[in-house]
Structures are given as C-alpha cells and as structure tokens.
Coordinates of C-alpha atoms in Angstrom, one line a residue:
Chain A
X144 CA -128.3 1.8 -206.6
X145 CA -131.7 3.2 -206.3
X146 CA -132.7 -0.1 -204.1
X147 CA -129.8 0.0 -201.8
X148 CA -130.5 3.5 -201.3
X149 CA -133.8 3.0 -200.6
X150 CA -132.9 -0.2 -198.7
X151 CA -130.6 0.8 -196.5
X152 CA -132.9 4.3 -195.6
X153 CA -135.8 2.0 -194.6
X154 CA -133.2 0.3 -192.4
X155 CA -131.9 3.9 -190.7
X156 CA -135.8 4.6 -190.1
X157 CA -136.5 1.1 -188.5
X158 CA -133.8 1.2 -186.3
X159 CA -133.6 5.1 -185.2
X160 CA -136.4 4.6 -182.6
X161 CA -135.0 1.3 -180.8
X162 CA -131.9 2.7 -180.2
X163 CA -133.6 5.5 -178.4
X164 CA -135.7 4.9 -175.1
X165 CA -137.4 6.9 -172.5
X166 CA -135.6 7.1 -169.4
X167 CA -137.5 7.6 -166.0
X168 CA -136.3 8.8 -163.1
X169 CA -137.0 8.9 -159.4
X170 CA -135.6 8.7 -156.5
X171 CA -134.2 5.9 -154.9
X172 CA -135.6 6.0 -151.1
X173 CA -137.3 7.9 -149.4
X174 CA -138.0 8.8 -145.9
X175 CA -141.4 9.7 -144.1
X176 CA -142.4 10.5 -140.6
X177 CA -145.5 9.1 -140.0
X178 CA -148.6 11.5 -140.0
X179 CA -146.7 14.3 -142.4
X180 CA -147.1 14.4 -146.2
X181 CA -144.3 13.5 -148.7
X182 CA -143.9 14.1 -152.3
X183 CA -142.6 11.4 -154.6
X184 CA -140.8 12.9 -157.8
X185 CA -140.7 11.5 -161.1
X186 CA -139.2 12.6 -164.1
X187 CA -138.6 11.5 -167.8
X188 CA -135.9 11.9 -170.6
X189 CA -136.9 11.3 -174.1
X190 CA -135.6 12.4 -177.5
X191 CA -138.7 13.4 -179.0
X192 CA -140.0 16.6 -178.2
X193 CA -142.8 16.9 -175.6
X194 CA -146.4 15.3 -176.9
X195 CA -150.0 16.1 -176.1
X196 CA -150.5 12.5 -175.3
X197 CA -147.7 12.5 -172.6
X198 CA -148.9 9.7 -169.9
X199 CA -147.7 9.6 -166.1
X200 CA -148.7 5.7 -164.2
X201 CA -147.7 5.1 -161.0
X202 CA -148.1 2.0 -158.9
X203 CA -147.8 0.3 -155.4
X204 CA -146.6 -2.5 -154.1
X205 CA -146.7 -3.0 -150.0
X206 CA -143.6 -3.9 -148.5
X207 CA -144.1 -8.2 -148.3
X208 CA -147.1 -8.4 -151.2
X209 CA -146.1 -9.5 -154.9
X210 CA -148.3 -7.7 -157.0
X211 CA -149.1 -4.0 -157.1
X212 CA -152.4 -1.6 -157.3
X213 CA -152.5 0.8 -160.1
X214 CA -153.1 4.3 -157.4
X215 CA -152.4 7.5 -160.3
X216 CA -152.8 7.8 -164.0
X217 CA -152.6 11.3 -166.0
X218 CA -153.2 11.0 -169.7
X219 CA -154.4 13.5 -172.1
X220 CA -153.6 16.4 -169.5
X221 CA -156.1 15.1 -167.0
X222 CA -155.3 13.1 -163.9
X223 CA -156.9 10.4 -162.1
X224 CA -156.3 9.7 -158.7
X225 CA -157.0 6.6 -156.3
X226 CA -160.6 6.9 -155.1
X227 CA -161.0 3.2 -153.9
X228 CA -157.8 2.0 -152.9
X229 CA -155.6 2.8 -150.4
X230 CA -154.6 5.9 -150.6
X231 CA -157.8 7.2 -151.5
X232 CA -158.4 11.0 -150.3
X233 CA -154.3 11.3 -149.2
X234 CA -153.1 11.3 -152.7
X235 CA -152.6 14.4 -155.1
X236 CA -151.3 15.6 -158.2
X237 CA -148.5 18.0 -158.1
X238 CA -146.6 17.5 -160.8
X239 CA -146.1 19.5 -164.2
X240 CA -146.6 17.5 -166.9
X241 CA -145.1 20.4 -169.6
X242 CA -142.3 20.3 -167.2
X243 CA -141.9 16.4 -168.0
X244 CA -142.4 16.6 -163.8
X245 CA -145.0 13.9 -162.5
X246 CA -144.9 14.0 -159.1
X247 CA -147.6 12.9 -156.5
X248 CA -148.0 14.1 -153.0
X249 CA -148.9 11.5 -150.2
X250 CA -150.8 13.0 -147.1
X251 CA -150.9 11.1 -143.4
X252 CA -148.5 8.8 -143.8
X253 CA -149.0 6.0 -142.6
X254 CA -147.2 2.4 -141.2
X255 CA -149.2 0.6 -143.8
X256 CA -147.5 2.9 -146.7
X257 CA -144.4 1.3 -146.7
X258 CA -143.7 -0.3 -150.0
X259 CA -142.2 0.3 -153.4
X260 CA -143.5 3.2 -155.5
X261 CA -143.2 2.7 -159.3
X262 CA -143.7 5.5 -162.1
X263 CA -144.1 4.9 -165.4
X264 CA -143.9 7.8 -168.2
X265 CA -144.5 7.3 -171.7
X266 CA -144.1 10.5 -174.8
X267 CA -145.6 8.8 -177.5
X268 CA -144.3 7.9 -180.1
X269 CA -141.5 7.3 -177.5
X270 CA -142.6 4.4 -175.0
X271 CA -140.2 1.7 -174.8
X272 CA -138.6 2.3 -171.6
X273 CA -137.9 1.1 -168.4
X274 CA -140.4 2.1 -165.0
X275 CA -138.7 3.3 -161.9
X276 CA -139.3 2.4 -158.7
X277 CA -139.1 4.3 -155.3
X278 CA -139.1 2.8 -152.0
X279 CA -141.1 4.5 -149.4
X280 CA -139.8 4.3 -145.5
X281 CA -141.8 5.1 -143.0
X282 CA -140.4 6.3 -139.4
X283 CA -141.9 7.2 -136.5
X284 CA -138.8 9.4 -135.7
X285 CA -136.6 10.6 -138.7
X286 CA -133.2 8.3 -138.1
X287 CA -130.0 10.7 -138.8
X288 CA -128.2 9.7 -141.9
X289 CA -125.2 8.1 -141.3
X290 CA -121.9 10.3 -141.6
X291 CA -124.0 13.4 -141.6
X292 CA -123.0 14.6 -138.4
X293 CA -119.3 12.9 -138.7
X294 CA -118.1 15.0 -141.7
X295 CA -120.0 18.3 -139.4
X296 CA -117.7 17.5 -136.6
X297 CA -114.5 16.8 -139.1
X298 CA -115.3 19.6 -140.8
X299 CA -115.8 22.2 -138.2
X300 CA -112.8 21.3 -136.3
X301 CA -110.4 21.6 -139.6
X302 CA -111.7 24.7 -140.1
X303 CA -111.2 26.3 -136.9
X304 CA -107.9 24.9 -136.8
X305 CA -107.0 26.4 -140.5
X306 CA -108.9 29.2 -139.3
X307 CA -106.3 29.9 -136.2
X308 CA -103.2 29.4 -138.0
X309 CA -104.2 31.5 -140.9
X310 CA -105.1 34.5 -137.8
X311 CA -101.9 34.0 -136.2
X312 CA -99.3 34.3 -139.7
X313 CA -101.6 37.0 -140.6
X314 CA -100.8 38.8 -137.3
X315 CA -97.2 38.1 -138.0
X316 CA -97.1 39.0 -141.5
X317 CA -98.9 42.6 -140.1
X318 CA -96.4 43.2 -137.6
X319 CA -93.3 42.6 -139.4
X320 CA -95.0 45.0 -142.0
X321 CA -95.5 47.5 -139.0
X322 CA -92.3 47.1 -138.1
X323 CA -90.9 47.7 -141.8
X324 CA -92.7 51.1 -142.0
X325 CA -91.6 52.4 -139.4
X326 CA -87.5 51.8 -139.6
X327 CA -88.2 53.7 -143.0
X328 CA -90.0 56.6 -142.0
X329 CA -86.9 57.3 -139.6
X330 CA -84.7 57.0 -142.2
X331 CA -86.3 59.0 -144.5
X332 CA -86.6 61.8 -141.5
X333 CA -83.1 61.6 -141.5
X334 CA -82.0 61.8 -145.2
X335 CA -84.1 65.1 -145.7
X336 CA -82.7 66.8 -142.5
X337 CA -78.8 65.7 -144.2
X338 CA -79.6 66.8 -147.6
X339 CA -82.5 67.5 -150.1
X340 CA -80.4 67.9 -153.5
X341 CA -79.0 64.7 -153.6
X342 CA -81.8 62.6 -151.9
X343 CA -84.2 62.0 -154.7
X344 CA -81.8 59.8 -157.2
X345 CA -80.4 57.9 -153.5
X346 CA -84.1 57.4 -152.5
X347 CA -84.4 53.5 -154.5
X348 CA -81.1 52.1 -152.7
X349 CA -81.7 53.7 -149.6
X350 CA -85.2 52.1 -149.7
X351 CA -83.6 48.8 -150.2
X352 CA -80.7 48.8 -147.5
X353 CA -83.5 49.6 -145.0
X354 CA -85.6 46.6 -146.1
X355 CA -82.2 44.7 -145.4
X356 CA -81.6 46.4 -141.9
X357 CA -85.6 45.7 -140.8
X358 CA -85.2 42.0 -141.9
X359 CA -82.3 41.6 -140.1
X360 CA -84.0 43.5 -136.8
X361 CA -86.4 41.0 -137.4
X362 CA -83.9 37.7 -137.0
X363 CA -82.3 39.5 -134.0
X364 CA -85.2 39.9 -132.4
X365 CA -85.9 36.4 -132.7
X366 CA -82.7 35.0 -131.8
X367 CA -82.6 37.3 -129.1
X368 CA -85.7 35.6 -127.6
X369 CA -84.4 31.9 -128.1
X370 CA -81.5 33.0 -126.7
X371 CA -82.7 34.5 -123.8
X372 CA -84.7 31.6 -123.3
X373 CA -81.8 29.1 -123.3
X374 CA -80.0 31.5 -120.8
X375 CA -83.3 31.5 -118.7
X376 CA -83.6 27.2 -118.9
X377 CA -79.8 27.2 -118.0
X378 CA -80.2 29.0 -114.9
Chain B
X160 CA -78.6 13.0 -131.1
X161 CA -80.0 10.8 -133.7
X162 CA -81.1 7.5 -131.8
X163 CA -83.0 10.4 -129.8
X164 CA -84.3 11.8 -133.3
X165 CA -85.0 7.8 -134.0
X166 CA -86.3 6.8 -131.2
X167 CA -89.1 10.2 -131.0
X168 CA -90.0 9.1 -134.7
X169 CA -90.8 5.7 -133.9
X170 CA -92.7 6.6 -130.9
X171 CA -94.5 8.6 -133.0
X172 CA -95.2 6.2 -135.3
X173 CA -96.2 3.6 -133.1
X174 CA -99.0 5.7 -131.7
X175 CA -100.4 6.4 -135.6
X176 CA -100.6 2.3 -135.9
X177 CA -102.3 1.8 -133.3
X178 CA -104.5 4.8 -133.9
X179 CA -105.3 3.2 -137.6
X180 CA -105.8 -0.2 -136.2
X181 CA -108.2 1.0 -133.4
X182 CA -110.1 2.8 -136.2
X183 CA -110.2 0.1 -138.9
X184 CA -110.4 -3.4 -137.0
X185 CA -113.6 -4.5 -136.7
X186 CA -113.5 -5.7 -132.5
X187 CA -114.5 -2.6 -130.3
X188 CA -116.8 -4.9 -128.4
X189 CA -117.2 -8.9 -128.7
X190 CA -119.8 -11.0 -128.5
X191 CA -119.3 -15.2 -128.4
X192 CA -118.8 -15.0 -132.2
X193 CA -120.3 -11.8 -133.1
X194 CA -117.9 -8.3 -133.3
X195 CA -118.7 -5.0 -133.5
X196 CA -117.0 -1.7 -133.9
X197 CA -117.6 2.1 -135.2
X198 CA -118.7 0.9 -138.4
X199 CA -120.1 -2.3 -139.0
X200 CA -121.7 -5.3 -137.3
X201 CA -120.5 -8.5 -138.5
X202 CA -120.9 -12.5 -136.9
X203 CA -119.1 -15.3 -138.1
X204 CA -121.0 -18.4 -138.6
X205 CA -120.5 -21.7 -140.5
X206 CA -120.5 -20.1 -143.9
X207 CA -118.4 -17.6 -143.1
X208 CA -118.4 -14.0 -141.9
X209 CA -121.7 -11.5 -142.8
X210 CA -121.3 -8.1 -142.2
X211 CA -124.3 -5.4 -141.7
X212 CA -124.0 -1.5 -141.4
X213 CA -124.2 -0.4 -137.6
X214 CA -125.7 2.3 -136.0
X215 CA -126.2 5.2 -137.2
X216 CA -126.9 7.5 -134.4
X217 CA -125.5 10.8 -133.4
X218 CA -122.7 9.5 -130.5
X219 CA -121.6 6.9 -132.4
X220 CA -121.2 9.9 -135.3
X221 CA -119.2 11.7 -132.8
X222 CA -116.9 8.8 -131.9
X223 CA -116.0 8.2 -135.3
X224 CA -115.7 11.8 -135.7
X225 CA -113.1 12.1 -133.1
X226 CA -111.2 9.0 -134.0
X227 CA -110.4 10.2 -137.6
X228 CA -109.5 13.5 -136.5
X229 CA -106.9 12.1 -134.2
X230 CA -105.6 10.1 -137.5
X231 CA -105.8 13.3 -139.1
X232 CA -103.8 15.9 -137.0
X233 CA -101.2 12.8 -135.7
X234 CA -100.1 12.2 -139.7
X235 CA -100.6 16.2 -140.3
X236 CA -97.6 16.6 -137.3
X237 CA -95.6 13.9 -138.4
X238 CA -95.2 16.1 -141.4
X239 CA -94.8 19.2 -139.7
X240 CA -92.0 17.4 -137.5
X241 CA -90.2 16.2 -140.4
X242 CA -90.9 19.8 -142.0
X243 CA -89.5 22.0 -138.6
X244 CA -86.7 19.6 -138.1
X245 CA -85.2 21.3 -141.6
X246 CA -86.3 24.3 -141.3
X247 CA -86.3 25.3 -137.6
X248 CA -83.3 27.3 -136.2
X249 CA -80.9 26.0 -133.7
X250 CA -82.1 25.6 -130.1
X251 CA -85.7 26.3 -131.6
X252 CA -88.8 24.1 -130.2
X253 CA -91.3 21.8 -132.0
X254 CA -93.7 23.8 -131.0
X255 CA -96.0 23.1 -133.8
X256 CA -95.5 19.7 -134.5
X257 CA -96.1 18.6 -130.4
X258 CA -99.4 21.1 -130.5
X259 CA -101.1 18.6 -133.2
X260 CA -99.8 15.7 -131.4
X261 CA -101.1 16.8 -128.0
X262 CA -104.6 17.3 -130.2
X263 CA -104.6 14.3 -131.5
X264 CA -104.2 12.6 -128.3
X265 CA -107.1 14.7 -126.6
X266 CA -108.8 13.1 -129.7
X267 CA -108.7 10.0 -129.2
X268 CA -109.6 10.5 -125.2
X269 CA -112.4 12.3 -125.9
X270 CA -113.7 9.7 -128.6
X271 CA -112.8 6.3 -126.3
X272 CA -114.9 8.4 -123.2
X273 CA -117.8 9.0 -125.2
X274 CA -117.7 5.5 -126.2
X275 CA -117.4 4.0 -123.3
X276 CA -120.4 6.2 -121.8
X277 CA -122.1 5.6 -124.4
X278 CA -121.6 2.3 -125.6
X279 CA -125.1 0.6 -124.3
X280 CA -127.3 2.8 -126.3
X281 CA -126.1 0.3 -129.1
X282 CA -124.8 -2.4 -127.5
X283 CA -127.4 -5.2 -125.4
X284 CA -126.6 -8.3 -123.7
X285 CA -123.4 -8.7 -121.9
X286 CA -120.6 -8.1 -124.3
X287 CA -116.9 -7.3 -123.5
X288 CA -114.8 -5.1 -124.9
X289 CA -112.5 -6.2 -127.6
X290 CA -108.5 -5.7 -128.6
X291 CA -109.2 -2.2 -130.5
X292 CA -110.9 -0.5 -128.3
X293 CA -108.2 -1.1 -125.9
X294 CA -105.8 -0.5 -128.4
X295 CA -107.8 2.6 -128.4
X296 CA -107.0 3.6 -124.7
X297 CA -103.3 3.3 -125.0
X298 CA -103.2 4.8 -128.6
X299 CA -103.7 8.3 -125.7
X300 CA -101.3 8.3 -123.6
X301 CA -98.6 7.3 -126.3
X302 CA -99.2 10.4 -128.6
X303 CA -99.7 12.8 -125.0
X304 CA -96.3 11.7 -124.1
X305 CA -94.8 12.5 -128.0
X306 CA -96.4 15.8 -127.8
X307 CA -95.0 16.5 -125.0
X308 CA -91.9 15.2 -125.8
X309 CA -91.9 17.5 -128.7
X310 CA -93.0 20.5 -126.9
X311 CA -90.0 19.7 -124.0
X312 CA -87.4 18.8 -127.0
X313 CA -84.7 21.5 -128.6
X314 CA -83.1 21.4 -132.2
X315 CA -79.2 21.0 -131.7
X316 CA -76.9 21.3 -134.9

C-alpha cells in the first residue's frame, strides 16, 4: 500500500513538469519603413512563478540564408547585445524582464534586415518550450493593409445612412408629440372655463379621448396629403 | 396588379444577381489565361488554377467598397419593399424601398468609374476586360430603372 503510494506519487512528480511548457509569443509580421526604428515584442507564459535566472535569446535569420546569428542574450538580469554582427550599434534592450516582456528595439532599418526574428525565453526550472519566430518586412513606403480602408468606407456610409433615418423618425416622433400637447392644453382650457367641481375625477378619460382625437388628426392629416396628391397627379 | 407586383420583383432580383456575380466572379479583366478581379489574381496553367491575393491599394479598396455597398442597400430594399408593400396605405409610394435602390445603383456606377479610371495602376500589358465587369455596367442601369420604378409606382388594394 505504502509502495503504490509512494509509486504512484513519484509518477505525479515525474510527469507534472512535461505536461507543462513555456509558451512564447510574438508577433507574427511585422512591418518597417526603411531608415525608422521598430520594436520586436516577445513575451512568455509559464506556470512557475517568475525566476532570477529568467533568460531572453533572440536570433536572426536573413530572408534566403539557412542558418541564423545569435544577435541578443539577457540572462541573470543583464543583457548582451550584438557588438560584431549585423546589427551592431542599432540594437537595444527595452524589454522588462519582471514583466516577462523581452523586447528589442531595431534602429535604421535597413533592406538587408529582412529576415525571420526568433525569441527564445526560458524560467527555469521551466524550459521545454517552443521559440517563436517574427518575420521582419522592410518597405520603403508603408503598403495599406488590405480591407483597411474598405470596412472605413462601408462603415462610414452605413452610419450616415442609420444616422439620417434615425434624425428623420426622431423629427416625426417630436412633432406628433408637439402636436399631442397641444390638442390637450385646448382641451383642458376648455373643461376649466365649463366647470371646476366636476373636472378633477373626468380629468383621466378626458386625457385619453384626446390622445384618441390627436391620433386620429394625425391619420387625417396624412390621408389628406395622399389624397391631395392623387387629386393633384389626376389633373 | 400582380404580374406588375411580379414582374418589379424580378427585376429587382435580377439586378442583385448580377450585382453578386459581378462582385464574386473572378474575370474583371482577362489576360490569355490569366484573370483578375477585385480580389484575387489567379492563372490557369497545366496543373490547374493558382490563385494569389491582389492589390492591396487604396482605389481598389474603394472599388470594393462601393460594390458591397450596392449589395448591401439593394437586399436592405428588397426587404423594405416586401415590408411597405404590407404595411403601406393605399395609394401610398415606395418611397423608401426605391431610395435604397436608386443608392445602390449610384453604387455600383461610382465603383465600375473608379475602376475603369483606375484600372492601370494595377493592371500592365494589354488586357481586356472580362464578363463581370461588364456584368458590372449593366448591373446600374437595371437597379436605376427599379428605383425609379418604385419611386413612380402606387399601392392599389
């Protein structure tokens, strides 16, 4: 009992930590002008809580080469930057490594730069993971993304149009309002010149027939107008 | 009064097709084998038809831009015609229902004009221009003369 116990606890331990890997991110393109600076994030998720021995690696690998250069390498809360290869004097450290942020900045872009950034994080004792790789596009003139400027256009059209109808039920909505305060205002003129005793218990149906009557204005208003169109057309 | 009713639908409907087919079918301009349209550039060769992205610049943005909307307010008045023709009073105009029409149409100008102005920013060599973009040109007329078919026509009984 003792042994299977022990056994199967020994198992638990062995496995926990294989189940569990680090998970890197970054981003999956980027875009770069050529002569500006651009910042290439990278980020980790690990189960364990945040070691002093936390590493950050990134390499490069130009854009029709097969291996890749070792260019950045923070360990033991100091980085290393390239100082011989070829990003030496463009390339800085701006990430956070408390934050689990290990981000590098590239300065003067250049043609050459385009290639396939990799970052690599490790929080011992939590290392086996996958790196992940950015890939770096270098333009001369920033290209507009495509359907950027397709949903603008879709979207700004819809809205004016939703806009306008909204505007012109709320102006008819307001007027018929208008026009309902005013047919009781004459009516209630009217009931206190007749007779103040009994007009307080009549006030709710009086209220009422008047929203009937203003309603009804309203249709014969409307039908009015049609009709006096037809009559117009006929002529 | 309803072959009219019948007739008007199918008019209607007629210029949606041939706005979705203009829209979706891949042969605004045609190459000897290659075709290409809003979307995508695609040539058919011995193993079969490949397909890339196309251009992604701001007129052909706009084009496509203006060709969904037309899809968009032509569908959003077929429902408004079929709404209005319940709910509109007798001798009342589709006043509504011809306005999106009329839009869409205008639509569907506009984004065939700027294509056809535009077209050789993105298109070299001597190509001719294929079935949708024609399909395209007449798609505008058809809804103008439904709008304004609606706008003209009254509700009897």
């Amino acid at each position: 009992m003792l042994g299977v116990l022990l056994v199967s606890s020994v198992l638990l331990v062995g496995l926990a930590p294989q189940t569990q890997a680090i998970w890197v991110y970054t981003s999956w393109e980027r875009h770069g002008l050529v002569g500006s600076e651009i910042k290439l994030y990278c980020s980790f998720f690990s189960w364990r809580w945040l070691s002093e021995d936390v590493s950050f690696s990134w390499s490069y690998k130009p854009e029709a080469a097969k291996d890749s250069i070792s260019i950045f390498h923070f360990a033991r809360g100091q980085a290393y930057v390239d100082n011989k290869g070829p990003f030496r004097d463009r390339l800085e450290f701006v990430g956070n490594p408390k934050r689990r942020d290990g981000s590098i900045l590239i300065r003067n872009l250049e043609y050459n730069d385009n290639g396939t950034f990799t970052c690599d994080a490790k929080n011992p004792p939590d290392i086996v993971g996958r790196p992940s790789s950015v890939k770096l596009l270098v333009f001369d003139r920033v290209p507009t993304r495509a359907g950027v400027i397709t949903g603008a256009i879709i979207g700004s059209v819809l809205g004016v149009v939703i806009l306008i109808l909204a505007l012109y039920y709320l102006m008819r909505f307001l007027v018929a309002r208008r026009v309902l305060s005013l047919s009781v205002s004459t009516v209630e003129k009217g009931k206190k010149k007749s007779g103040k005793e009994g007009s307080q218990q009549r006030q709710g149906p009086v209220l009422y027939a008047t929203l009937d009557q203003s309603s009804k204005l309203l249709k014969g208003v409307g039908s009015d107008k049609k009709k006096s169109d037809s009559k117009r057309d006929k002529k | 009064m309803l072959i009219l009713l019948f007739a008007i639908v199918i008019l209607h409907i007629a210029a949606l097709v041939l706005l979705f087919v203009s829209t979706i079918v891949n042969a605004w301009v045609s190459d000897n084998g290659s075709t290409a349209d809003l979307w995508q550039n695609c040539s058919s060769s011995d193993t079969g038809v490949h397909c890339v992205v196309g251009y992604t610049g701001e007129w052909i943005q706009a084009v496509q831009a203006m060709m969904i909307l037309s899809i968009i307010f032509s569908i959003i008045s077929l429902f408004l015609f079929i709404c209005q023709l319940f709910t509109l009073q007798k001798g009342g105009r589709f006043f509504l229902t011809g306005t999106f029409q009329i839009l869409a149409s205008l639509f569907v100008m506009s984004g065939a004009i700027i294509y056809t102005v535009k077209y050789r920013d993105w298109i070299s060599g001597d190509a001719s221009f294929g079935y949708a973009y024609i399909l395209a040109w007449v798609a505008f007329p058809l809804a103008l003369i439904s709008g304004l078919i609606y706008v003209i026509l009254r509700k009897r009984e």
